[in-house]
Amino acid sequence: MSSVVESTIVHFVGAGPGDAELITVKGARLLRESHVVVYAGSLVDRELVRTYAPQAEVYDSAAMTLEETTAVLAQAVADDKLAVRLHTGDPSIYGAIQEQMAELDALGIGYAVVPGVTSAFAAAATLKQELTLPEVSQTVIITRLAGRTPVPEREKLSEIARLGATLVIYLSVSMIERVVAELLEGAYTPATPVAVVARASWPDEQTVEGTLADIAGKVHEAEIGKQAIILVGDVLKARREGLKSKSLLYDKGFSHEFRKGIVT
C-alpha cells in the first residue's frame, strides 16, 4: 500500500526486540485499540500483549500455520474488528510478512505495516557501539548463514565477507563455527573483533565479546544457542583503541546547511 490509512483493519506491528518499552508509540496505541491480536509467541514476550492489549482476543502463532493465521485475521475483518499481527523486532527483517500480505491481497483485505526496533540495533545499544565509523566502515550488512532456509549463492557469508564491512548476522549462532570459517575466507582475520548479544534488551540478556579466533569457544561456554545477534567488524575496536577519525558533522571547521564552519 502506498500510504497508511488509519481505518485499515489489519496492522502488522513490530514489537521491538524484547523490552516492552521499546515498542513504538504507534504500535502500543494500535495494540490498545485492537480486538484481535495474533502474536509470535516464541519470540514476543506475552507480557507485552498483556500490558497493551489486555482486552483483546489473543492467538499465539508459534504453533499456527500461515493458513490458520490468515483465517483469524480474515475473520476479524469479517467481524469488523481491528486486528494486529504482532512480530518481533521489525517485521521487515526475517519477519515472513510478505507471504502473509500476499494472502491478504488475495482476499482483498487492506493492511498497513508499523515498523519496530530490530534486535540488531538493540544489540548495538547494549554494546554502546556505533556501527558506522569514519575511516573504518560506512556499510552495515544484515545477513544470515544458510540453514534450513537457503541463501542465494552470491549471498553466501564467505562472499559477503570479502567486503570487510560491519556485519550483523541473524539466526546463525547455533552454527558459530561455520560462521567463523566462512568469515575467515573473506577480508576478516582471526584478530577481527566479534560480539554476540543474546536476547538483546530482555532481562536475561547475555553479551560475549572476543575475536574470530576465540568467539566460538566463548559462545559455547556461555551456552548461547539461539536468539542471538553476531556483530563483526573493526568498528568494535573503537571503545578499546579509540577513534581513527571523527565525523565532520560536528567539526568546528566544517560548514553545512545549518552552520558555517570557523576558519582558523
PDB file of C-alpha atoms in Angstrom:
ATOM      1  CA  MET A   1       0.000   0.000   0.000  1.00  0.00           C
ATOM      2  CA  SER A   2       1.243   3.476  -0.799  1.00  0.00           C
ATOM      3  CA  SER A   3       0.010   5.112   2.379  1.00  0.00           C
ATOM      4  CA  VAL A   4      -1.082   4.213   5.888  1.00  0.00           C
ATOM      5  CA  VAL A   5      -4.813   4.599   6.360  1.00  0.00           C
ATOM      6  CA  GLU A   6      -5.935   4.709   9.988  1.00  0.00           C
ATOM      7  CA  SER A   7      -9.140   2.862   9.150  1.00  0.00           C
ATOM      8  CA  THR A   8      -7.124  -0.131   7.940  1.00  0.00           C
ATOM      9  CA  ILE A   9      -8.368  -3.137   9.883  1.00  0.00           C
ATOM     10  CA  VAL A  10      -5.177  -5.274   9.843  1.00  0.00           C
ATOM     11  CA  HIS A  11      -1.866  -3.880  11.063  1.00  0.00           C
ATOM     12  CA  PHE A  12       1.456  -5.705  11.039  1.00  0.00           C
ATOM     13  CA  VAL A  13       3.280  -4.253  14.038  1.00  0.00           C
ATOM     14  CA  GLY A  14       6.910  -4.549  15.083  1.00  0.00           C
ATOM     15  CA  ALA A  15       7.024  -5.380  18.793  1.00  0.00           C
ATOM     16  CA  GLY A  16      10.663  -4.399  19.202  1.00  0.00           C
ATOM     17  CA  PRO A  17      13.496  -6.643  20.404  1.00  0.00           C
ATOM     18  CA  GLY A  18      12.099  -7.655  23.786  1.00  0.00           C
ATOM     19  CA  ASP A  19      11.902  -4.785  26.241  1.00  0.00           C
ATOM     20  CA  ALA A  20       8.207  -3.839  26.354  1.00  0.00           C
ATOM     21  CA  GLU A  21       9.113  -0.135  26.378  1.00  0.00           C
ATOM     22  CA  LEU A  22      10.866  -0.449  23.017  1.00  0.00           C
ATOM     23  CA  ILE A  23       7.651  -0.850  21.050  1.00  0.00           C
ATOM     24  CA  THR A  24       6.783   2.318  19.143  1.00  0.00           C
ATOM     25  CA  VAL A  25       4.132   4.709  20.450  1.00  0.00           C
ATOM     26  CA  LYS A  26       2.014   3.911  17.394  1.00  0.00           C
ATOM     27  CA  GLY A  27       2.434   0.168  17.852  1.00  0.00           C
ATOM     28  CA  ALA A  28       1.377   0.396  21.503  1.00  0.00           C
ATOM     29  CA  ARG A  29      -1.663   2.509  20.561  1.00  0.00           C
ATOM     30  CA  LEU A  30      -2.782   0.025  17.935  1.00  0.00           C
ATOM     31  CA  LEU A  31      -2.460  -2.815  20.428  1.00  0.00           C
ATOM     32  CA  ARG A  32      -4.606  -0.905  22.918  1.00  0.00           C
ATOM     33  CA  GLU A  33      -7.235  -0.351  20.225  1.00  0.00           C
ATOM     34  CA  SER A  34      -7.108  -3.913  18.876  1.00  0.00           C
ATOM     35  CA  HIS A  35      -9.838  -6.501  19.215  1.00  0.00           C
ATOM     36  CA  VAL A  36      -7.758  -9.413  17.901  1.00  0.00           C
ATOM     37  CA  VAL A  37      -4.007  -9.955  18.293  1.00  0.00           C
ATOM     38  CA  VAL A  38      -2.002 -12.681  16.572  1.00  0.00           C
ATOM     39  CA  TYR A  39       1.481 -12.605  18.069  1.00  0.00           C
ATOM     40  CA  ALA A  40       4.710 -14.539  17.568  1.00  0.00           C
ATOM     41  CA  GLY A  41       4.714 -16.241  20.949  1.00  0.00           C
ATOM     42  CA  SER A  42       8.078 -17.949  20.503  1.00  0.00           C
ATOM     43  CA  LEU A  43       9.802 -14.549  20.325  1.00  0.00           C
ATOM     44  CA  VAL A  44       7.461 -11.833  21.613  1.00  0.00           C
ATOM     45  CA  ASP A  45       7.008 -11.546  25.374  1.00  0.00           C
ATOM     46  CA  ARG A  46       3.416 -12.397  26.324  1.00  0.00           C
ATOM     47  CA  GLU A  47       3.673  -9.691  28.979  1.00  0.00           C
ATOM     48  CA  LEU A  48       3.836  -7.085  26.233  1.00  0.00           C
ATOM     49  CA  VAL A  49       0.457  -8.265  24.933  1.00  0.00           C
ATOM     50  CA  ARG A  50      -0.992  -8.326  28.457  1.00  0.00           C
ATOM     51  CA  THR A  51       0.248  -4.788  29.037  1.00  0.00           C
ATOM     52  CA  TYR A  52      -1.002  -3.148  25.856  1.00  0.00           C
ATOM     53  CA  ALA A  53      -3.909  -5.378  24.752  1.00  0.00           C
ATOM     54  CA  PRO A  54      -5.427  -6.819  27.937  1.00  0.00           C
ATOM     55  CA  GLN A  55      -8.956  -6.965  26.477  1.00  0.00           C
ATOM     56  CA  ALA A  56      -8.059  -8.393  23.065  1.00  0.00           C
ATOM     57  CA  GLU A  57      -8.706 -11.893  21.790  1.00  0.00           C
ATOM     58  CA  VAL A  58      -5.165 -13.286  21.579  1.00  0.00           C
ATOM     59  CA  TYR A  59      -3.686 -16.022  19.375  1.00  0.00           C
ATOM     60  CA  ASP A  60      -0.134 -17.362  19.714  1.00  0.00           C
ATOM     61  CA  SER A  61       1.139 -18.046  16.189  1.00  0.00           C
ATOM     62  CA  ALA A  62       4.017 -20.260  17.365  1.00  0.00           C
ATOM     63  CA  ALA A  63       2.012 -23.410  16.638  1.00  0.00           C
ATOM     64  CA  MET A  64      -0.132 -21.986  13.832  1.00  0.00           C
ATOM     65  CA  THR A  65       0.239 -22.308  10.065  1.00  0.00           C
ATOM     66  CA  LEU A  66       0.038 -19.498   7.522  1.00  0.00           C
ATOM     67  CA  GLU A  67      -3.454 -20.608   6.594  1.00  0.00           C
ATOM     68  CA  GLU A  68      -4.545 -20.554  10.243  1.00  0.00           C
ATOM     69  CA  THR A  69      -3.195 -17.074  10.987  1.00  0.00           C
ATOM     70  CA  THR A  70      -4.756 -15.770   7.774  1.00  0.00           C
ATOM     71  CA  ALA A  71      -8.107 -17.271   8.760  1.00  0.00           C
ATOM     72  CA  VAL A  72      -8.014 -15.490  12.130  1.00  0.00           C
ATOM     73  CA  LEU A  73      -7.192 -12.147  10.517  1.00  0.00           C
ATOM     74  CA  ALA A  74      -9.834 -12.631   7.830  1.00  0.00           C
ATOM     75  CA  GLN A  75     -12.476 -13.470  10.439  1.00  0.00           C
ATOM     76  CA  ALA A  76     -11.568 -10.334  12.390  1.00  0.00           C
ATOM     77  CA  VAL A  77     -12.114  -8.288   9.226  1.00  0.00           C
ATOM     78  CA  ALA A  78     -15.440 -10.016   8.576  1.00  0.00           C
ATOM     79  CA  ASP A  79     -16.477  -9.129  12.125  1.00  0.00           C
ATOM     80  CA  ASP A  80     -15.359  -5.503  11.593  1.00  0.00           C
ATOM     81  CA  LYS A  81     -12.684  -5.837  14.278  1.00  0.00           C
ATOM     82  CA  LEU A  82      -9.268  -4.222  14.411  1.00  0.00           C
ATOM     83  CA  ALA A  83      -6.594  -6.926  14.138  1.00  0.00           C
ATOM     84  CA  VAL A  84      -2.890  -6.640  14.951  1.00  0.00           C
ATOM     85  CA  ARG A  85      -0.335  -9.148  13.688  1.00  0.00           C
ATOM     86  CA  LEU A  86       2.484  -8.648  16.185  1.00  0.00           C
ATOM     87  CA  HIS A  87       6.000  -9.609  15.112  1.00  0.00           C
ATOM     88  CA  THR A  88       9.280  -9.498  16.991  1.00  0.00           C
ATOM     89  CA  GLY A  89      11.735  -6.685  16.220  1.00  0.00           C
ATOM     90  CA  ASP A  90      10.932  -5.063  12.894  1.00  0.00           C
ATOM     91  CA  PRO A  91       8.635  -7.144  10.701  1.00  0.00           C
ATOM     92  CA  SER A  92      10.626  -6.371   7.543  1.00  0.00           C
ATOM     93  CA  ILE A  93      13.691  -8.288   8.814  1.00  0.00           C
ATOM     94  CA  TYR A  94      13.182 -12.077   8.660  1.00  0.00           C
ATOM     95  CA  GLY A  95       9.557 -11.476   9.609  1.00  0.00           C
ATOM     96  CA  ALA A  96       7.913 -13.661   6.926  1.00  0.00           C
ATOM     97  CA  ILE A  97       5.295 -10.941   6.426  1.00  0.00           C
ATOM     98  CA  GLN A  98       5.443 -10.821   2.626  1.00  0.00           C
ATOM     99  CA  GLU A  99       3.688 -14.170   2.331  1.00  0.00           C
ATOM    100  CA  GLN A 100       1.083 -13.076   4.874  1.00  0.00           C
ATOM    101  CA  MET A 101       0.407  -9.857   2.989  1.00  0.00           C
ATOM    102  CA  ALA A 102       0.077 -11.845  -0.237  1.00  0.00           C
ATOM    103  CA  GLU A 103      -2.632 -13.921   1.427  1.00  0.00           C
ATOM    104  CA  LEU A 104      -4.491 -10.762   2.453  1.00  0.00           C
ATOM    105  CA  ASP A 105      -4.072  -9.328  -1.046  1.00  0.00           C
ATOM    106  CA  ALA A 106      -5.701 -12.442  -2.487  1.00  0.00           C
ATOM    107  CA  LEU A 107      -8.632 -11.927  -0.140  1.00  0.00           C
ATOM    108  CA  GLY A 108      -8.904  -8.215  -0.894  1.00  0.00           C
ATOM    109  CA  ILE A 109      -8.117  -7.263   2.714  1.00  0.00           C
ATOM    110  CA  GLY A 110      -6.326  -3.984   3.380  1.00  0.00           C
ATOM    111  CA  TYR A 111      -3.383  -3.727   5.756  1.00  0.00           C
ATOM    112  CA  ALA A 112      -0.545  -1.476   6.892  1.00  0.00           C
ATOM    113  CA  VAL A 113       2.876  -2.086   8.414  1.00  0.00           C
ATOM    114  CA  VAL A 114       4.204  -0.338  11.528  1.00  0.00           C
ATOM    115  CA  PRO A 115       7.994  -0.611  11.881  1.00  0.00           C
ATOM    116  CA  GLY A 116       9.756  -1.649  15.062  1.00  0.00           C
ATOM    117  CA  VAL A 117      13.210  -1.702  16.648  1.00  0.00           C
ATOM    118  CA  THR A 118      15.087  -4.693  15.287  1.00  0.00           C
ATOM    119  CA  SER A 119      17.392  -6.685  17.560  1.00  0.00           C
ATOM    120  CA  ALA A 120      20.472  -5.563  15.600  1.00  0.00           C
ATOM    121  CA  PHE A 121      20.033  -2.056  16.936  1.00  0.00           C
ATOM    122  CA  ALA A 122      19.165  -3.263  20.421  1.00  0.00           C
ATOM    123  CA  ALA A 123      22.415  -5.249  20.371  1.00  0.00           C
ATOM    124  CA  ALA A 124      24.387  -2.190  19.247  1.00  0.00           C
ATOM    125  CA  ALA A 125      22.779  -0.192  22.056  1.00  0.00           C
ATOM    126  CA  THR A 126      23.760  -2.848  24.583  1.00  0.00           C
ATOM    127  CA  LEU A 127      27.350  -2.670  23.347  1.00  0.00           C
ATOM    128  CA  LYS A 128      27.206   1.161  23.292  1.00  0.00           C
ATOM    129  CA  GLN A 129      28.542   0.839  19.782  1.00  0.00           C
ATOM    130  CA  GLU A 130      28.064   2.845  16.599  1.00  0.00           C
ATOM    131  CA  LEU A 131      28.033   0.517  13.605  1.00  0.00           C
ATOM    132  CA  THR A 132      29.314   3.096  11.088  1.00  0.00           C
ATOM    133  CA  LEU A 133      32.546   4.916  11.870  1.00  0.00           C
ATOM    134  CA  PRO A 134      34.566   7.295   9.655  1.00  0.00           C
ATOM    135  CA  GLU A 135      37.577   5.620   8.013  1.00  0.00           C
ATOM    136  CA  VAL A 136      36.569   2.248   9.460  1.00  0.00           C
ATOM    137  CA  SER A 137      33.235   1.188   7.971  1.00  0.00           C
ATOM    138  CA  GLN A 138      30.398   3.060   6.319  1.00  0.00           C
ATOM    139  CA  THR A 139      28.462  -0.061   5.403  1.00  0.00           C
ATOM    140  CA  VAL A 140      26.326  -2.346   7.562  1.00  0.00           C
ATOM    141  CA  ILE A 141      25.185  -5.665   6.144  1.00  0.00           C
ATOM    142  CA  ILE A 142      22.347  -7.627   7.728  1.00  0.00           C
ATOM    143  CA  THR A 143      22.603 -11.275   6.768  1.00  0.00           C
ATOM    144  CA  ARG A 144      22.371 -14.864   7.960  1.00  0.00           C
ATOM    145  CA  LEU A 145      24.100 -18.173   7.415  1.00  0.00           C
ATOM    146  CA  ALA A 146      22.349 -20.672   5.192  1.00  0.00           C
ATOM    147  CA  GLY A 147      20.496 -23.270   7.246  1.00  0.00           C
ATOM    148  CA  ARG A 148      17.116 -24.852   6.629  1.00  0.00           C
ATOM    149  CA  THR A 149      16.366 -21.603   4.829  1.00  0.00           C
ATOM    150  CA  PRO A 150      18.842 -21.368   1.929  1.00  0.00           C
ATOM    151  CA  VAL A 151      20.502 -18.158   0.781  1.00  0.00           C
ATOM    152  CA  PRO A 152      21.348 -17.232  -2.825  1.00  0.00           C
ATOM    153  CA  GLU A 153      24.823 -18.404  -3.865  1.00  0.00           C
ATOM    154  CA  ARG A 154      26.007 -14.814  -4.355  1.00  0.00           C
ATOM    155  CA  GLU A 155      24.998 -14.044  -0.760  1.00  0.00           C
ATOM    156  CA  LYS A 156      26.989 -16.801   0.898  1.00  0.00           C
ATOM    157  CA  LEU A 157      28.641 -15.477   4.032  1.00  0.00           C
ATOM    158  CA  SER A 158      32.084 -16.167   2.564  1.00  0.00           C
ATOM    159  CA  GLU A 159      31.214 -13.962  -0.435  1.00  0.00           C
ATOM    160  CA  ILE A 160      29.798 -11.132   1.663  1.00  0.00           C
ATOM    161  CA  ALA A 161      32.863 -11.323   3.924  1.00  0.00           C
ATOM    162  CA  ARG A 162      35.042 -10.128   1.047  1.00  0.00           C
ATOM    163  CA  LEU A 163      33.765  -6.582   1.616  1.00  0.00           C
ATOM    164  CA  GLY A 164      35.099  -6.297   5.157  1.00  0.00           C
ATOM    165  CA  ALA A 165      32.086  -4.204   6.195  1.00  0.00           C
ATOM    166  CA  THR A 166      30.308  -4.254   9.546  1.00  0.00           C
ATOM    167  CA  LEU A 167      28.259  -7.448   9.616  1.00  0.00           C
ATOM    168  CA  VAL A 168      25.146  -8.126  11.666  1.00  0.00           C
ATOM    169  CA  ILE A 169      24.367 -11.823  11.471  1.00  0.00           C
ATOM    170  CA  TYR A 170      20.972 -13.168  12.495  1.00  0.00           C
ATOM    171  CA  LEU A 171      19.753 -16.728  13.073  1.00  0.00           C
ATOM    172  CA  SER A 172      23.209 -18.286  12.979  1.00  0.00           C
ATOM    173  CA  VAL A 173      24.670 -18.511  16.483  1.00  0.00           C
ATOM    174  CA  SER A 174      23.953 -22.257  16.695  1.00  0.00           C
ATOM    175  CA  MET A 175      26.374 -22.651  13.747  1.00  0.00           C
ATOM    176  CA  ILE A 176      29.042 -20.329  15.116  1.00  0.00           C
ATOM    177  CA  GLU A 177      31.954 -22.474  13.891  1.00  0.00           C
ATOM    178  CA  ARG A 178      30.636 -22.302  10.328  1.00  0.00           C
ATOM    179  CA  VAL A 179      30.153 -18.556  10.684  1.00  0.00           C
ATOM    180  CA  VAL A 180      33.787 -18.137  11.722  1.00  0.00           C
ATOM    181  CA  ALA A 181      35.082 -20.411   8.976  1.00  0.00           C
ATOM    182  CA  GLU A 182      33.215 -18.545   6.244  1.00  0.00           C
ATOM    183  CA  LEU A 183      34.189 -15.116   7.548  1.00  0.00           C
ATOM    184  CA  LEU A 184      37.858 -16.103   7.524  1.00  0.00           C
ATOM    185  CA  GLU A 185      37.540 -16.834   3.796  1.00  0.00           C
ATOM    186  CA  GLY A 186      36.921 -13.109   3.267  1.00  0.00           C
ATOM    187  CA  ALA A 187      38.527  -9.874   4.436  1.00  0.00           C
ATOM    188  CA  TYR A 188      38.448 -10.724   8.138  1.00  0.00           C
ATOM    189  CA  THR A 189      41.294 -12.202  10.170  1.00  0.00           C
ATOM    190  CA  PRO A 190      41.454 -14.226  13.391  1.00  0.00           C
ATOM    191  CA  ALA A 191      42.024 -10.900  15.196  1.00  0.00           C
ATOM    192  CA  THR A 192      38.814  -9.306  13.871  1.00  0.00           C
ATOM    193  CA  PRO A 193      36.604  -8.377  16.832  1.00  0.00           C
ATOM    194  CA  VAL A 194      33.243 -10.066  17.310  1.00  0.00           C
ATOM    195  CA  ALA A 195      30.404  -9.542  19.759  1.00  0.00           C
ATOM    196  CA  VAL A 196      27.455 -11.842  20.384  1.00  0.00           C
ATOM    197  CA  VAL A 197      24.384 -10.444  22.116  1.00  0.00           C
ATOM    198  CA  ALA A 198      21.713 -12.940  23.133  1.00  0.00           C
ATOM    199  CA  ARG A 199      18.156 -11.789  23.859  1.00  0.00           C
ATOM    200  CA  ALA A 200      19.088  -8.141  23.440  1.00  0.00           C
ATOM    201  CA  SER A 201      17.097  -5.842  25.764  1.00  0.00           C
ATOM    202  CA  TRP A 202      15.491  -8.744  27.691  1.00  0.00           C
ATOM    203  CA  PRO A 203      16.132  -9.070  31.453  1.00  0.00           C
ATOM    204  CA  ASP A 204      18.287 -12.176  30.847  1.00  0.00           C
ATOM    205  CA  GLU A 205      20.357 -10.560  28.075  1.00  0.00           C
ATOM    206  CA  GLN A 206      23.861 -12.004  27.601  1.00  0.00           C
ATOM    207  CA  THR A 207      26.880 -10.438  25.917  1.00  0.00           C
ATOM    208  CA  VAL A 208      30.046 -12.227  24.813  1.00  0.00           C
ATOM    209  CA  GLU A 209      32.932 -10.383  23.170  1.00  0.00           C
ATOM    210  CA  GLY A 210      36.053 -11.740  21.542  1.00  0.00           C
ATOM    211  CA  THR A 211      37.671 -12.245  18.167  1.00  0.00           C
ATOM    212  CA  LEU A 212      37.116 -14.661  15.324  1.00  0.00           C
ATOM    213  CA  ALA A 213      39.873 -16.750  16.904  1.00  0.00           C
ATOM    214  CA  ASP A 214      38.059 -17.369  20.173  1.00  0.00           C
ATOM    215  CA  ILE A 215      34.391 -16.384  19.842  1.00  0.00           C
ATOM    216  CA  ALA A 216      33.114 -19.908  19.135  1.00  0.00           C
ATOM    217  CA  GLY A 217      34.548 -21.234  22.377  1.00  0.00           C
ATOM    218  CA  LYS A 218      33.167 -18.278  24.342  1.00  0.00           C
ATOM    219  CA  VAL A 219      29.700 -18.747  22.863  1.00  0.00           C
ATOM    220  CA  HIS A 220      29.671 -22.424  23.820  1.00  0.00           C
ATOM    221  CA  GLU A 221      30.977 -21.630  27.295  1.00  0.00           C
ATOM    222  CA  ALA A 222      28.145 -19.121  27.763  1.00  0.00           C
ATOM    223  CA  GLU A 223      25.678 -21.752  26.480  1.00  0.00           C
ATOM    224  CA  ILE A 224      24.214 -19.395  23.905  1.00  0.00           C
ATOM    225  CA  GLY A 225      22.380 -21.444  21.288  1.00  0.00           C
ATOM    226  CA  LYS A 226      19.627 -19.236  19.889  1.00  0.00           C
ATOM    227  CA  GLN A 227      18.051 -15.761  19.854  1.00  0.00           C
ATOM    228  CA  ALA A 228      21.410 -14.049  19.445  1.00  0.00           C
ATOM    229  CA  ILE A 229      22.902 -11.458  17.116  1.00  0.00           C
ATOM    230  CA  ILE A 230      26.512 -11.768  15.922  1.00  0.00           C
ATOM    231  CA  LEU A 231      28.256  -8.455  15.182  1.00  0.00           C
ATOM    232  CA  VAL A 232      31.549  -8.492  13.304  1.00  0.00           C
ATOM    233  CA  GLY A 233      33.929  -5.766  12.220  1.00  0.00           C
ATOM    234  CA  ASP A 234      36.654  -3.311  13.106  1.00  0.00           C
ATOM    235  CA  VAL A 235      34.135  -0.771  14.439  1.00  0.00           C
ATOM    236  CA  LEU A 236      34.093  -2.938  17.572  1.00  0.00           C
ATOM    237  CA  LYS A 237      37.672  -1.855  18.317  1.00  0.00           C
ATOM    238  CA  ALA A 238      36.694   1.777  18.825  1.00  0.00           C
ATOM    239  CA  ARG A 239      35.828   1.689  22.522  1.00  0.00           C
ATOM    240  CA  ARG A 240      39.058  -0.140  23.291  1.00  0.00           C
ATOM    241  CA  GLU A 241      41.505   1.538  20.909  1.00  0.00           C
ATOM    242  CA  GLY A 242      39.865   4.916  20.296  1.00  0.00           C
ATOM    243  CA  LEU A 243      38.558   6.545  17.129  1.00  0.00           C
ATOM    244  CA  LYS A 244      40.587   6.734  13.927  1.00  0.00           C
ATOM    245  CA  SER A 245      38.672   9.822  12.882  1.00  0.00           C
ATOM    246  CA  LYS A 246      35.693  11.873  14.000  1.00  0.00           C
ATOM    247  CA  SER A 247      32.644  12.723  11.929  1.00  0.00           C
ATOM    248  CA  LEU A 248      32.779  16.050  10.090  1.00  0.00           C
ATOM    249  CA  LEU A 249      29.195  16.755  11.128  1.00  0.00           C
ATOM    250  CA  TYR A 250      30.179  18.448  14.393  1.00  0.00           C
ATOM    251  CA  ASP A 251      33.677  19.574  13.401  1.00  0.00           C
ATOM    252  CA  LYS A 252      34.045  23.295  14.105  1.00  0.00           C
ATOM    253  CA  GLY A 253      35.704  23.884  10.736  1.00  0.00           C
ATOM    254  CA  PHE A 254      33.065  22.077   8.695  1.00  0.00           C
ATOM    255  CA  SER A 255      30.337  24.155   7.034  1.00  0.00           C
ATOM    256  CA  HIS A 256      26.928  22.801   6.116  1.00  0.00           C
ATOM    257  CA  GLU A 257      23.357  23.991   5.603  1.00  0.00           C
ATOM    258  CA  PHE A 258      22.784  24.780   9.290  1.00  0.00           C
ATOM    259  CA  ARG A 259      26.211  26.048  10.422  1.00  0.00           C
ATOM    260  CA  LYS A 260      29.159  27.963   8.990  1.00  0.00           C
ATOM    261  CA  GLY A 261      32.484  26.488   9.960  1.00  0.00           C
ATOM    262  CA  ILE A 262      35.058  28.521  11.876  1.00  0.00           C
ATOM    263  CA  VAL A 263      38.132  29.267   9.770  1.00  0.00           C
ATOM    264  CA  THR A 264      41.364  29.452  11.808  1.00  0.00           C
TER     265      THR A 264
END
